[in-house]
XYZ file of C-alpha atoms in Angstrom:
612
model
C -3.830 9.795 -4.824
C -1.265 8.533 -2.725
C -1.055 6.630 0.508
C 3.352 7.207 0.863
C 4.577 5.714 -2.531
C 1.390 5.663 -4.794
C -2.013 7.011 -5.339
C -5.180 6.419 -6.430
C -7.182 9.147 -8.239
C -3.348 10.173 -9.630
C -1.694 10.380 -11.775
C 2.644 -16.453 -6.223
C 2.608 -23.945 -8.669
C 1.552 -25.091 -5.591
C -0.443 -27.702 -4.018
C -3.901 -27.334 -4.786
C -5.967 -30.663 -4.332
C -8.768 -31.719 -2.018
C -7.032 -34.722 0.613
C -7.692 -37.167 3.331
C -9.885 -36.774 6.198
C -9.287 -34.348 8.718
C -8.915 -34.889 12.540
C -8.506 -32.828 15.254
C -4.757 -32.651 16.568
C -4.449 -33.374 20.213
C -3.281 -30.280 22.635
C -3.822 -28.520 25.309
C -4.330 -25.406 23.686
C -7.361 -23.074 24.284
C -10.559 -23.548 21.111
C -9.301 -22.168 18.216
C -6.175 -22.724 18.097
C -5.896 -26.311 17.183
C -4.874 -27.270 13.455
C -7.707 -28.277 10.779
C -6.124 -31.440 10.740
C -3.571 -33.486 12.152
C -0.183 -33.036 10.133
C 1.388 -35.781 11.754
C -0.029 -38.322 10.873
C 0.616 -37.773 6.536
C 2.382 -39.986 5.218
C 4.304 -39.821 2.079
C 7.301 -41.220 0.509
C 8.816 -37.860 -0.589
C 8.710 -36.270 3.396
C 8.088 -37.057 6.534
C 6.727 -34.548 8.989
C 8.041 -34.397 12.763
C 7.379 -32.430 15.977
C 9.900 -30.531 17.977
C 8.271 -28.678 21.035
C 4.776 -28.674 19.777
C 5.657 -27.350 15.902
C 5.160 -29.442 13.113
C 8.344 -29.999 11.016
C 8.451 -30.946 7.154
C 11.275 -33.008 6.303
C 12.985 -34.673 3.779
C 16.240 -34.988 1.759
C 17.333 -33.437 -1.129
C 19.932 -33.252 -3.303
C 23.136 -31.358 -2.542
C 25.467 -30.452 -0.031
C 23.904 -27.761 2.094
C 20.929 -27.945 4.239
C 17.944 -25.760 4.037
C 15.819 -25.095 6.687
C 12.675 -22.404 7.352
C 10.475 -21.404 10.246
C 7.240 -19.831 8.675
C 4.764 -18.072 10.997
C 0.781 -17.376 9.961
C 1.188 -13.711 10.122
C 1.844 -10.679 7.247
C 1.473 -6.966 7.027
C -1.887 -7.864 5.863
C -2.785 -8.557 9.539
C -1.878 -5.128 10.270
C -3.820 -2.087 10.017
C -2.461 1.052 8.683
C -1.753 2.780 11.833
C 0.667 -0.792 13.452
C 1.826 -1.287 9.250
C 5.633 -2.107 9.163
C 5.299 -4.170 12.580
C 5.820 -7.588 11.479
C 8.407 -6.720 9.451
C 10.307 -4.897 12.046
C 10.007 -8.025 14.351
C 11.197 -10.014 11.397
C 14.353 -7.730 11.559
C 15.040 -7.472 15.306
C 14.732 -11.651 15.375
C 17.392 -11.615 12.630
C 19.903 -9.148 14.439
C 23.132 -10.854 15.529
C 22.283 -14.012 13.465
C 24.021 -12.982 10.338
C 26.784 -15.208 9.156
C 29.047 -14.158 5.997
C 29.608 -17.886 5.780
C 26.022 -18.874 5.491
C 22.955 -17.658 3.646
C 20.362 -16.246 6.474
C 17.474 -14.129 5.847
C 13.920 -13.486 6.587
C 10.861 -12.304 4.686
C 7.520 -10.766 5.561
C 4.810 -11.528 3.154
C 1.034 -10.794 3.030
C -0.156 -13.439 5.409
C 3.317 -14.854 6.124
C 6.427 -14.771 7.798
C 9.251 -16.860 7.184
C 13.034 -17.211 8.149
C 15.184 -18.863 6.429
C 18.771 -20.357 6.049
C 21.388 -22.753 4.007
C 24.235 -23.889 5.298
C 25.712 -26.885 7.358
C 23.225 -29.495 9.262
C 24.245 -28.075 12.860
C 24.419 -24.552 11.453
C 20.854 -24.938 10.626
C 19.875 -26.466 13.556
C 21.185 -23.618 15.636
C 19.648 -20.908 13.147
C 15.686 -22.481 14.444
C 16.794 -22.702 17.648
C 18.064 -18.924 17.701
C 15.046 -17.502 15.837
C 13.172 -18.784 18.622
C 15.092 -17.584 21.050
C 15.005 -14.132 19.554
C 11.777 -14.289 19.648
C 10.561 -14.782 23.043
C 12.857 -11.402 23.790
C 13.337 -9.294 21.393
C 16.368 -6.864 21.292
C 14.512 -3.825 22.014
C 17.727 -1.593 22.309
C 17.618 -1.833 18.275
C 14.238 -0.720 17.643
C 15.118 2.749 16.273
C 17.803 1.398 14.373
C 16.043 -1.301 13.053
C 13.114 1.386 11.722
C 15.569 3.350 9.951
C 16.924 0.329 8.173
C 13.588 -0.056 7.599
C 12.920 3.177 5.667
C 16.156 2.394 3.802
C 14.695 -0.781 2.235
C 11.224 0.842 1.888
C 12.722 3.218 -0.668
C 14.312 0.696 -2.937
C 10.499 -1.023 -3.477
C 8.489 1.889 -3.309
C 6.374 2.626 -6.542
C 6.758 -1.009 -7.554
C 3.836 -1.924 -9.804
C 2.858 -5.180 -7.612
C 2.601 -2.445 -5.019
C 0.320 -0.218 -6.947
C -1.938 -3.322 -8.042
C -2.725 -4.055 -4.492
C -3.525 -0.574 -3.652
C -5.990 -0.429 -6.518
C -7.657 -3.965 -5.710
C -7.743 -3.462 -1.754
C -7.295 -0.048 -0.690
C -4.355 -0.142 2.518
C -6.284 -2.522 4.209
C -5.545 -6.523 3.963
C -2.793 -7.468 1.144
C -3.269 -3.419 0.476
C -1.088 -2.501 3.365
C 2.240 -3.505 1.247
C 1.840 -0.017 -0.343
C 1.044 1.617 3.008
C 4.810 2.882 2.894
C 5.331 1.335 6.663
C 3.700 4.430 8.243
C 3.004 2.532 11.139
C 7.341 2.715 12.286
C 6.543 6.275 13.184
C 4.469 5.561 16.339
C 4.882 1.793 16.957
C 6.844 1.263 20.479
C 8.233 -1.267 22.586
C 5.285 -2.345 23.671
C 3.472 -2.802 20.766
C 6.107 -5.294 19.176
C 5.890 -7.128 22.249
C 2.178 -7.820 22.378
C 2.101 -8.314 18.325
C 5.145 -11.252 18.961
C 3.099 -12.969 21.656
C 0.134 -13.126 19.604
C 1.220 -14.247 16.393
C 4.425 -15.671 17.244
C 3.857 -18.944 18.739
C 3.975 -22.375 18.557
C 0.675 -23.197 17.231
C 1.275 -20.426 14.873
C 4.160 -21.859 13.204
C 5.507 -24.612 10.936
C 8.825 -25.402 9.900
C 11.008 -27.134 6.871
C 14.064 -28.565 7.131
C 15.711 -30.738 4.459
C 16.915 -33.860 6.557
C 16.282 -37.301 6.892
C 16.211 -37.067 10.248
C 15.452 -34.104 12.684
C 18.788 -33.579 15.220
C 18.252 -34.896 18.475
C 19.490 -31.359 19.839
C 17.176 -29.077 17.679
C 15.103 -26.953 19.909
C 12.157 -24.481 18.449
C 11.077 -23.383 22.011
C 7.665 -21.268 21.496
C 4.799 -19.783 23.337
C 1.840 -21.082 22.980
C -0.554 -19.646 21.316
C -3.239 -19.604 18.652
C -3.162 -20.765 14.893
C -4.390 -17.244 13.457
C -6.590 -18.195 10.491
C -6.564 -15.820 7.358
C -9.797 -13.409 7.411
C -11.585 -12.264 4.335
C -10.810 -10.004 1.774
C -12.818 -6.694 0.957
C -11.717 -4.950 -2.676
C -11.537 -1.735 -3.431
C -12.021 -2.336 -6.854
C -15.657 -3.021 -7.560
C -16.459 -3.129 -11.143
C -14.459 -5.963 -12.420
C -13.013 -6.801 -14.789
C -11.606 -3.835 -14.561
C -8.497 -1.394 -15.497
C -6.198 1.430 -14.488
C -3.364 3.421 -16.130
C -0.224 2.370 -13.889
C 3.170 1.508 -15.024
C 4.372 2.544 -18.769
C 6.894 0.179 -18.928
C 4.912 -2.895 -19.273
C 1.335 -4.649 -17.421
C 0.341 -6.242 -14.722
C -2.771 -8.396 -14.912
C -4.243 -10.452 -11.724
C -7.316 -11.872 -10.336
C -8.413 -14.008 -7.418
C -9.450 -17.741 -8.390
C -10.928 -20.263 -6.150
C -7.942 -22.260 -5.410
C -7.494 -25.946 -7.495
C -5.805 -27.555 -9.755
C -7.500 -26.308 -12.674
C -6.691 -22.912 -12.011
C -3.066 -23.276 -11.521
C -3.171 -25.445 -14.842
C -4.729 -22.610 -16.739
C -1.568 -20.618 -15.700
C 0.380 -22.452 -17.425
C -1.113 -22.349 -20.422
C -1.513 -18.779 -20.061
C 1.966 -18.415 -20.191
C 2.943 -21.253 -23.303
C 0.306 -18.777 -25.143
C 1.556 -15.358 -24.304
C 5.253 -16.591 -24.341
C 4.832 -17.998 -28.211
C 2.578 -14.807 -28.773
C 4.623 -11.987 -27.663
C 8.065 -12.972 -27.283
C 8.074 -15.822 -29.855
C 6.332 -14.666 -32.874
C 6.032 -10.953 -32.411
C 9.044 -10.239 -30.497
C 7.249 -7.483 -28.247
C 8.207 -8.320 -24.987
C 11.110 -9.933 -23.427
C 9.691 -11.148 -20.078
C 6.358 -12.513 -20.029
C 5.223 -14.521 -17.340
C 1.921 -16.072 -15.782
C 1.951 -17.177 -11.801
C -0.023 -19.155 -9.712
C 0.266 -18.605 -5.771
C -2.390 -19.803 -2.857
C -3.768 -17.059 -0.817
C -5.548 -19.032 1.729
C -7.145 -22.350 2.233
C -9.644 -21.473 -0.766
C -8.351 -18.739 -2.702
C -5.117 -18.423 -5.028
C -3.911 -15.321 -7.444
C -3.068 -15.516 -11.122
C -1.109 -13.009 -12.212
C 0.593 -11.914 -15.865
C 3.198 -9.341 -16.002
C 5.012 -8.510 -19.467
C 7.189 -5.901 -20.417
C 7.070 -3.014 -23.530
C 8.386 -0.763 -24.985
C 6.546 2.381 -25.692
C 6.126 2.187 -29.459
C 4.639 -1.583 -28.976
C 2.234 -1.210 -26.086
C -0.569 -0.734 -28.010
C 0.251 -4.377 -29.516
C 1.016 -5.785 -26.127
C -2.184 -4.763 -24.465
C -4.733 -6.189 -27.473
C -2.327 -9.392 -27.309
C -3.031 -10.090 -24.147
C -6.382 -9.431 -24.173
C -7.320 -11.428 -27.128
C -5.472 -13.820 -25.310
C -7.470 -14.291 -22.820
C -10.729 -13.703 -25.062
C -9.684 -16.594 -26.479
C -9.165 -18.882 -23.756
C -12.601 -18.116 -22.791
C -13.924 -19.011 -25.873
C -12.695 -22.273 -25.443
C -9.737 -21.292 -27.990
C -6.822 -23.707 -26.641
C -4.103 -26.194 -28.819
C -4.564 -29.358 -27.302
C -0.448 -29.876 -27.897
C -0.568 -26.594 -25.166
C -2.998 -28.773 -23.410
C -0.949 -31.952 -23.011
C 2.380 -30.316 -22.739
C 1.649 -28.724 -19.792
C 0.181 -31.899 -17.896
C 3.322 -33.617 -19.086
C 5.428 -31.228 -17.350
C 3.717 -31.078 -14.302
C 3.631 -34.783 -14.000
C 6.654 -34.607 -14.614
C 7.793 -32.405 -11.989
C 6.229 -34.464 -9.513
C 8.755 -37.953 -10.155
C 11.384 -35.324 -9.848
C 13.827 -35.405 -6.867
C 12.380 -33.670 -3.515
C 13.345 -29.797 -3.759
C 13.472 -27.060 -0.766
C 10.834 -25.707 -2.511
C 8.431 -28.746 -2.520
C 9.128 -28.705 0.980
C 8.012 -25.052 1.768
C 5.170 -25.112 -0.625
C 3.519 -28.405 1.709
C 4.208 -26.346 4.799
C 2.786 -23.173 3.628
C -0.373 -25.043 1.924
C -0.864 -26.478 5.788
C -0.367 -23.380 7.692
C -3.056 -21.702 5.658
C -5.519 -24.360 6.449
C -5.601 -27.014 3.470
C -5.335 -30.511 3.826
C -2.142 -32.029 2.132
C -2.409 -34.232 -0.250
C -0.436 -37.180 -1.597
C 1.394 -37.247 -4.944
C -0.795 -40.151 -6.561
C -4.084 -37.865 -6.001
C -2.224 -34.339 -7.095
C -1.385 -36.714 -10.288
C -4.877 -37.892 -10.548
C -6.179 -34.679 -10.144
C -3.842 -33.160 -12.869
C -4.378 -36.051 -15.233
C -8.675 -35.570 -14.732
C -8.385 -31.819 -15.931
C -10.358 -31.379 -18.989
C -10.739 -28.852 -21.444
C -13.875 -27.644 -19.882
C -12.337 -27.721 -16.676
C -9.989 -25.034 -18.256
C -12.376 -22.813 -19.783
C -14.379 -22.331 -16.630
C -10.971 -21.414 -14.837
C -10.201 -18.528 -17.681
C -13.888 -17.569 -17.316
C -13.033 -17.211 -13.120
C -10.318 -15.259 -14.021
C -11.691 -12.647 -15.916
C -14.633 -12.136 -14.078
C -12.407 -11.291 -10.886
C -9.013 -9.155 -13.723
C -7.539 -6.603 -12.634
C -5.610 -4.807 -15.289
C -2.639 -2.006 -15.074
C -2.202 -1.065 -18.271
C 0.237 2.050 -20.066
C -2.584 2.852 -22.141
C -6.304 2.464 -22.408
C -7.544 -0.748 -23.732
C -9.742 -1.297 -26.958
C -13.229 -0.765 -26.152
C -14.586 -4.246 -27.222
C -12.426 -5.767 -24.058
C -15.478 -4.454 -22.187
C -12.921 -3.057 -19.130
C -14.283 -0.438 -16.745
C -11.930 1.822 -14.983
C -11.635 1.753 -11.987
C -12.821 5.091 -9.808
C -10.215 7.757 -9.504
C -12.824 9.633 -7.029
C -15.257 9.370 -4.758
C -19.029 9.021 -5.518
C -20.240 10.765 -2.647
C -21.618 14.787 -3.183
C -19.534 17.762 -1.810
C -21.234 19.348 1.428
C -20.526 21.184 4.581
C -18.728 24.270 5.356
C -17.010 25.586 2.053
C -13.147 26.679 2.898
C -11.054 27.834 -0.492
C -7.695 26.977 -0.940
C -5.631 30.271 -1.374
C -2.938 28.651 -3.502
C -4.149 29.234 -6.930
C -4.899 25.473 -7.346
C -8.737 25.971 -7.597
C -9.329 23.687 -5.038
C -11.939 23.679 -2.330
C -12.405 21.905 1.232
C -15.843 20.820 2.110
C -15.855 20.247 6.258
C -18.790 18.307 7.907
C -19.783 16.912 11.042
C -19.142 13.250 9.373
C -15.948 13.939 7.181
C -14.135 16.190 4.784
C -13.997 16.353 1.074
C -11.525 17.863 -1.619
C -12.775 19.053 -4.954
C -10.321 19.472 -7.180
C -10.528 21.974 -10.203
C -11.091 19.248 -13.093
C -13.817 18.146 -10.697
C -13.162 15.201 -9.575
C -13.928 15.108 -5.363
C -11.804 13.078 -2.980
C -14.104 12.420 0.422
C -12.688 11.167 3.797
C -15.766 10.227 6.471
C -13.956 10.163 9.570
C -15.980 6.691 9.954
C -14.172 5.187 7.271
C -10.832 7.171 7.404
C -8.014 4.395 8.461
C -5.626 6.792 9.501
C -5.260 10.587 10.362
C -1.304 11.380 9.458
C 0.006 14.358 11.431
C 2.632 17.279 11.116
C 3.524 19.388 13.976
C 2.822 22.769 11.545
C -0.523 21.741 11.659
C -0.750 19.612 7.756
C -3.592 16.722 8.408
C -3.425 14.080 5.481
C -6.799 11.877 6.131
C -6.567 7.939 4.567
C -9.581 6.414 3.788
C -9.605 2.338 3.849
C -10.227 2.570 -0.234
C -6.697 4.326 -0.344
C -8.391 7.831 -1.050
C -6.213 10.609 0.937
C -7.540 14.255 1.646
C -4.724 16.746 2.635
C -5.090 19.566 4.533
C -2.653 22.580 4.600
C -3.994 25.184 6.877
C -0.965 27.520 5.700
C -3.058 28.076 2.554
C -6.437 27.743 3.568
C -6.867 30.892 6.294
C -10.491 30.013 7.226
C -9.093 26.560 8.517
C -8.810 27.804 12.167
C -7.281 25.977 15.087
C -10.955 25.247 16.380
C -11.611 23.676 12.718
C -8.133 21.429 13.258
C -8.972 20.690 17.134
C -12.730 19.183 15.736
C -11.039 17.368 12.815
C -8.825 15.354 15.739
C -11.082 14.388 18.268
C -13.340 13.244 15.378
C -10.944 10.095 14.360
C -9.880 7.732 17.080
C -6.722 8.092 18.617
C -5.822 4.782 17.911
C -5.539 5.511 13.619
C -3.814 9.004 14.247
C -0.009 9.029 13.115
C 2.258 11.598 13.886
C 4.944 12.314 11.724
C 8.160 13.781 12.095
C 8.635 18.059 11.606
C 8.899 18.637 7.738
C 11.516 20.966 6.375
C 10.588 24.823 5.939
C 10.724 24.105 2.157
C 8.127 21.343 2.567
C 5.326 23.047 4.118
C 2.773 24.705 1.123
C 2.745 28.364 1.481
C 0.766 30.995 -0.118
C 2.168 31.863 -3.751
C 4.662 34.596 -4.264
C 1.925 36.425 -6.009
C -0.374 36.564 -2.524
C 2.362 37.501 -0.126
C 3.009 40.788 0.957
C 6.272 42.165 -0.217
C 9.143 43.491 0.843
C 7.911 46.759 1.393
C 4.360 47.554 2.831
C 3.024 49.543 -0.244
C 4.413 46.716 -2.709
C 6.175 49.769 -4.550
C 9.551 49.833 -3.211
C 11.076 52.340 -0.765
C 9.321 55.694 -2.905
C 6.415 53.917 -2.786
C 6.119 53.887 0.524
C 7.244 57.436 1.257
C 4.549 58.638 -1.258
C 1.770 57.264 0.726
C 2.956 58.990 3.725
C 3.855 61.947 2.463
C -0.006 62.187 1.172
C -1.001 61.060 4.259
C 0.604 63.965 6.112
C -0.328 66.705 3.675
C -4.333 65.566 3.889
C -4.055 65.777 7.583
C -1.981 69.269 7.272
C -4.534 70.338 5.201
C -7.388 69.584 7.493
C -5.936 70.888 10.447
C -5.022 74.333 8.842
C -8.697 74.717 7.262
C -10.046 74.485 10.906
C -8.081 78.154 11.846
C -9.717 80.052 9.462
C -12.411 82.648 10.494
C -15.885 80.495 10.203
C -17.054 83.593 8.493
C -13.948 83.647 5.665
C -14.583 82.244 2.706
C -11.291 80.355 2.714
C -12.643 78.270 5.639
C -13.968 75.877 3.474
C -11.319 75.590 1.042
C -8.408 73.780 2.661
C -11.214 70.947 4.043
C -12.658 70.664 0.296
C -8.609 70.132 -1.074
C -8.399 67.830 1.678
C -11.380 65.754 0.779
C -10.179 65.661 -2.864
C -7.036 64.297 -2.008
C -8.532 61.524 0.177
C -10.787 60.902 -2.699
C -7.589 60.869 -5.198
C -5.690 59.253 -2.981
C -7.834 56.085 -2.527
C -9.381 55.721 -5.963
C -5.872 55.673 -7.558
C -4.560 51.691 -7.830
C -1.370 52.090 -6.367
C -3.071 52.714 -3.164
C -6.054 49.919 -3.573
C -2.996 47.917 -4.540
C -1.330 48.669 -1.043
C -4.872 48.482 0.866
C -4.612 44.713 -0.497
C -1.290 43.619 0.359
C -1.707 44.861 3.862
C -4.872 42.980 4.316
C -3.111 40.052 3.116
C -0.456 40.228 5.174
C -2.402 40.307 8.414
C -4.089 37.539 7.001
C -1.027 35.847 6.608
C 0.177 36.700 10.012
C -2.958 34.679 11.472
C -2.522 31.745 9.540
C 0.613 31.655 11.490
C -0.452 32.097 14.271
C -2.961 29.188 13.942
C-alpha cells in the first residue's frame, strides 16, 4: 500500500560515549528550555565552544582556505504530522531564499530530527550567512510560499521511490522518521499562519547550535533569534513489530538496518561489518560494487546501523545469503582478531588527525541531541576498552531489531519474519461491492472502513487511527493509517456508497487531519469499465437495434387497440389481445431485449452515481 510514493501491502561514527557531569545552563528561559549540561564549560584542545546571542557556537581551526559554518536546529520531518508534513523543509527553503551566491556554497538540509543551514567560503561571508539566516527565520518571505511549494514538489519527484524511504515506511509507518515517505503531502494545506507558528516554536535560540571553522569568533557575528525551548526527541513507535523481519523491496540491492543502543561498541561493530562484507562480497566473490555499513546516532540514547549493497539479478541469492551468514557469524563470535585490531587502529588514528568540519558538526549534533560531549582522551579510552564480547553483544542487539529490505525471500534457516502486508482485523460493517471488475469489497462501520481484495488481503482504517484523509473534489477519498496502510474509496465505482456515506466518513475524522487535494484530470478518476457502461445507443445494438425495439412496441400497442374494437360476442375479439400478449412475451424473453433492459438500468445507475 502506498502513501504518496511507496506502499505497504503492495507491490548516518559519531561520538557515542559517556561524558563529564552535567550542569544546568544558567538562563532566564522557562522550564524545559535548559540544556542537559553547560556546553560552554566543555574544554578540548581540538575546539572551543563560544556564545553568540545565547546560541552555543562550536568553533576551531581546520586545514584549508575556506571557512565552513552551519546553523543547526533540533527539528526535522519526524516532528511533523502527516497533515503538516513538509512544513520544516518549506521553512528551510524560505529562509535560504535570496542568500544564494554563485561564488560560494550555501545550502540547507532537513533530516529526520535536524535542520541544518550550511555555508563554505570566506570568513566574512560565513559570518554574514549566519546572521542573514537568523534574520530570515524571524521574518520569512511569505510572498514566496507558493513558489517554494512548487520547488519542493519537484524536488520530491527526484527522491520518491528511494529504498531508504520505503525502509522508513515499513519500520515506522507514517509517523516519526517514517514521515520521510509522506511526499510532503501537507504542502497542499499549509498556510502562512502554520509556517509562522512552526518557525516560532522550533527555530529559536534555545533550540539551536552553530559551527564555525575559525579560531576566534568574529566580533560582528550576530545570530539573533527569539527565545524558546530546547525540543527533546520523543520516543518512536514502530509499525514493524515482529523482528528480525524482512520485506520485498528494491530489486537492485539490499538495505538492512536496526535501531541499537548508542555506544562505542555499536559504532565499532558497524566498522567490522563493513570490513567483512567488503572482503567477502566485493573482493572475494565479486558480486557487489557498493558495500557499506554505517552508524548514525538518532538521539542521546539510540543509534541506527545500516547496511547497503548493490547487486545484479543473477547474484541476488548469493548476496542475500552472504550478508545474512556474515551477521550470523558475528553473533556467534566468528570475528577475526585482525579485523578487530585494524578497525580499532583506524578509529584511534582518526582522533589524532587534524580537526575537520565533520568533527565539529558531529560534536554540535551530539550536544543538541541531548548527549554530553566526551573529550578525545575519553573517546580513546572507550575505544581501547571494546572487547570481543562487547562486539558480539552489539551484533546480537543489531540482529534483534533487524529489518531487511531484500529483492527475494531470504533462506528460511535465518528465521526472518515477513512484515505484515495487510491488517489483522476482520472485516465487518455495511457491504459495498466495487463495480470495476476488481472483485474488491468495501466494508463501512461506525468505527472505520476496510477493503477486502480479491486475493483475501484486508486493509483496514479505523477512524481514530487515521492520520490523514485525502479528499478530491470529485468525491474520491484516501484514508491513511499511522502504520502506513491506505484505503482508497472511489464513489464512481461504488454505486451504493452514497453522498450520505461520504458525509459520515468526513465527519468521523478530525478536520485537522483532512487534506484537500487539487482536482484530478478526467482520465485519473476511476470509472466503471467499458463493458459495464451503456453504449452509444439505448439498446446496445446500434441504430437498427433501437428501430426494432420501437417497432415491436408500437405493433403490440396497435394490436391491443384493434382487439378492443371487435364485438364482444365475436370469436375474433380475443385474437388481437392474444397475439399482442404473445408478442410481448416473445420480446421480453429475447436475449436482445433483456440486454437492452440491463443496459438501460446500468445507465440509470451511472447517472445517479454521477449526481452523488
